[in-house]
Short mmCIF file of C-alpha atoms and ligand atoms in Angstrom, two decimals:
data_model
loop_
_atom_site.label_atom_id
_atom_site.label_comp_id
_atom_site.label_asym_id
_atom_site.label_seq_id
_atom_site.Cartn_x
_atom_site.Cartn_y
_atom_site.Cartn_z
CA UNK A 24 -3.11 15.90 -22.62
CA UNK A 25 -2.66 12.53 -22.98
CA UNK A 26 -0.20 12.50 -25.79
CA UNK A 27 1.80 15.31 -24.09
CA UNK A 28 2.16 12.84 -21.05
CA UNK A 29 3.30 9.83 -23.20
CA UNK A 30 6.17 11.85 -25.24
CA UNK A 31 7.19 13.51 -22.05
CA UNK A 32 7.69 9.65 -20.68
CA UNK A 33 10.00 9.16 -23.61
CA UNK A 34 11.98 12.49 -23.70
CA UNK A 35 14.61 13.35 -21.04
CA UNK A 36 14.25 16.94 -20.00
CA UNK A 37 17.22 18.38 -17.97
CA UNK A 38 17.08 20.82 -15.51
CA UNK A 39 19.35 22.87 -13.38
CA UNK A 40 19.37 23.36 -9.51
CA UNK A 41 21.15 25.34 -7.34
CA UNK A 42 21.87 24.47 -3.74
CA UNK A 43 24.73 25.08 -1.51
CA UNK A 44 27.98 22.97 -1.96
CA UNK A 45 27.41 21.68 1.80
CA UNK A 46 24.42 20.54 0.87
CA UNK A 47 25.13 19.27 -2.24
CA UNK A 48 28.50 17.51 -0.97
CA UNK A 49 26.24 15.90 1.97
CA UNK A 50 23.74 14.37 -0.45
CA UNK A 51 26.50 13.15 -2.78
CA UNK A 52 27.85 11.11 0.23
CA UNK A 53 24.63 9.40 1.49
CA UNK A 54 23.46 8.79 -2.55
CA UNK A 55 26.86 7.31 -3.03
CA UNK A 56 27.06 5.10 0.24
CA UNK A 57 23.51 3.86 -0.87
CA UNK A 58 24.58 3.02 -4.22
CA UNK A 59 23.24 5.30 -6.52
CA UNK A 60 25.83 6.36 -9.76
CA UNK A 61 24.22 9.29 -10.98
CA UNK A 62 22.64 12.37 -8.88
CA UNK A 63 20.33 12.47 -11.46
CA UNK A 64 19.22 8.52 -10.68
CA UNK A 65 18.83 9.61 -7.06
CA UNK A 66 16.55 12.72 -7.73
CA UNK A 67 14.43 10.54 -9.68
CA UNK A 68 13.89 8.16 -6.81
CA UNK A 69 13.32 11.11 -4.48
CA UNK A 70 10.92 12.62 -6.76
CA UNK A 71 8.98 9.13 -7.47
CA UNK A 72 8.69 8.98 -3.97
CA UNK A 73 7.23 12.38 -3.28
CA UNK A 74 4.86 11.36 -5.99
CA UNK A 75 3.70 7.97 -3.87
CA UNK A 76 3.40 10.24 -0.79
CA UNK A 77 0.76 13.01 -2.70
CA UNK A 78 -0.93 9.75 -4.07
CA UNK A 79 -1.27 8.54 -0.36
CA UNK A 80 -2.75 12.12 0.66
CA UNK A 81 -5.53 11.64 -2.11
CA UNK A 82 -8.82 10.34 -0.52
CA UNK A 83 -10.00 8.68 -4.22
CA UNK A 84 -6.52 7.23 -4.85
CA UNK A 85 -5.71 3.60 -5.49
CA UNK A 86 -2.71 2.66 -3.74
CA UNK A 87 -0.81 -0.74 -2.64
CA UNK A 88 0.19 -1.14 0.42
CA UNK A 89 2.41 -4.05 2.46
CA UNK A 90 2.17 -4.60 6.03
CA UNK A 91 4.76 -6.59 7.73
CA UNK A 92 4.29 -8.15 10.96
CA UNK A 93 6.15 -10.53 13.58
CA UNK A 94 3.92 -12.17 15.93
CA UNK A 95 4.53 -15.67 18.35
CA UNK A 96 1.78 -17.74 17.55
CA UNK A 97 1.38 -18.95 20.50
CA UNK A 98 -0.10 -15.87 21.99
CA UNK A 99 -3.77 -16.98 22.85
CA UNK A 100 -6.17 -16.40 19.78
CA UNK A 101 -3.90 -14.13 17.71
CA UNK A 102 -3.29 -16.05 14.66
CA UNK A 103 -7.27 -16.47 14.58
CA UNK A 104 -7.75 -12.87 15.46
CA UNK A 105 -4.92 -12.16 12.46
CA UNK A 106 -6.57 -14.49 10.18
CA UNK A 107 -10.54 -13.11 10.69
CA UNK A 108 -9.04 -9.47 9.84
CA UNK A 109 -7.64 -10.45 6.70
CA UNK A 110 -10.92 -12.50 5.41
CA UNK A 111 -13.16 -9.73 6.89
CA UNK A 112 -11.38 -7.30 4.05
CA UNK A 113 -11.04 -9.58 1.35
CA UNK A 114 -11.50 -7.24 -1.08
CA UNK A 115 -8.05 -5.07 -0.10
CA UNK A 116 -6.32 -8.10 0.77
CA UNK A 117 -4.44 -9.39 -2.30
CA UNK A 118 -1.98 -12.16 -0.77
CA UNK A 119 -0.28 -12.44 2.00
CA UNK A 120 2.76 -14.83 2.86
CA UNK A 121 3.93 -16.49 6.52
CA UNK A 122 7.09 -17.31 7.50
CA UNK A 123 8.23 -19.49 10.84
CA UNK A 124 10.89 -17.54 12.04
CA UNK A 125 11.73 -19.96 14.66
CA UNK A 126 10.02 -21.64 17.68
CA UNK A 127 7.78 -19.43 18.70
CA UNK A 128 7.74 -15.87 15.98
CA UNK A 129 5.97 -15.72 12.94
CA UNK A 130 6.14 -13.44 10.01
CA UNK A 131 3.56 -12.28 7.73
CA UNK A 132 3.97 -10.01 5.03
CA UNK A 133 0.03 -8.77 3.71
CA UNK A 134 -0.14 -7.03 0.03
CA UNK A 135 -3.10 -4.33 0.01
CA UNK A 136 -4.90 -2.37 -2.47
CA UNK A 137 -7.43 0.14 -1.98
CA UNK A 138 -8.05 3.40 -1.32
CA UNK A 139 -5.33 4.87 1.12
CA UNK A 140 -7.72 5.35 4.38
CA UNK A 141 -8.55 1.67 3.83
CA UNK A 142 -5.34 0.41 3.37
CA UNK A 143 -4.04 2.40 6.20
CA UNK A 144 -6.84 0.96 8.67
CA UNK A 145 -6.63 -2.41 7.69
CA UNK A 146 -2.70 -2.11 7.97
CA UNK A 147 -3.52 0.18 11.81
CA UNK A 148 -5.59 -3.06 12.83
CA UNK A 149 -3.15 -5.64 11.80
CA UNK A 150 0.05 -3.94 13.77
CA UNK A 151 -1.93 -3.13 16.82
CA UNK A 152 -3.05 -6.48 17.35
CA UNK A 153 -2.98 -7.61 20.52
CA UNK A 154 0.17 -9.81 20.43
CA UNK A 155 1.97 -8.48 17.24
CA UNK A 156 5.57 -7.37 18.77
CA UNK A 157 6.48 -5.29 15.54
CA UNK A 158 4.53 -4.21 12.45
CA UNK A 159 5.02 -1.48 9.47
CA UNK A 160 2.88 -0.54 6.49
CA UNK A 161 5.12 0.59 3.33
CA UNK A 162 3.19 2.41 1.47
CA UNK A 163 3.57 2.20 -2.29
CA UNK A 164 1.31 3.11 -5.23
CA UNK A 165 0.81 0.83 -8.86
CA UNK A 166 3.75 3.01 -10.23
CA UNK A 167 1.24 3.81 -13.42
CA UNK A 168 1.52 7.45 -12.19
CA UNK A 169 5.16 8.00 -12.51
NI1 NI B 12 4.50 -19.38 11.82
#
């Protein structure tokens, strides 16, 4: 199994699809305005990013994770209350950088790794932090799947 998976990274395998020219023309349009050269370089992306998303639905997955978040910190206890989440799970927490946006708003961008119900909490408790005026989890995976 593991051989077929290796020379199946190596070969390109073509395949057709049929779709209405609406459809197609639409897609051609947004792939093109985003920068994309090839429909075939697009459809990869889509596809790798299906792949992330069935990773994510796995209970026994590893995934990565980043959570962005813009805070003032000079909301009463928050950068504390920010700080004790992130030693209290160490283990998912690989890094995580700050940036002083200006006078008062902070930004913190935290890298996780764990199983995706973990991640996912740890990034829920982060964002709905008392005090935290925005906050996102992207949700990625190692990429040794795809
Ligand atoms: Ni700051």
């Amino acid at each position: 199994m593991r051989n077929h998976d290796q020379r199946e990274d190596k070969e390109l395998e073509r395949f057709g699809v049929s779709m209405s020219g609406r459809l197609l023309r639409k897609f051609d349009r947004v792939i093109r305005s985003k920068g994309y050269r090839s429909r075939s370089e697009a459809i990869r992306d889509i596809i790798r990013d299906y792949l992330v998303g069935e990773e994510w639905a796995r209970d026994r997955s590893q995934v990565v994770g980043t959570v962005t978040i813009v805070y003032d910190h000079q909301t009463r206890e928050l950068g504390e209350a920010l700080t004790h989440l992130q030693h209290a799970h160490g283990g998912a927490v690989i890094c995580s950088t700050h940036v002083h946006l200006d006078r008062h708003n902070c930004l913190e961008v935290v890298v996780l790794k764990g199983r995706p119900a973990d991640v996912r909490a740890i990034a829920d408790r982060l964002v709905s932090t008392r005090g935290v005026k925005h906050g996102k989890l992207v949700c990625t995976t190692s990429g040794s799947r795809m």
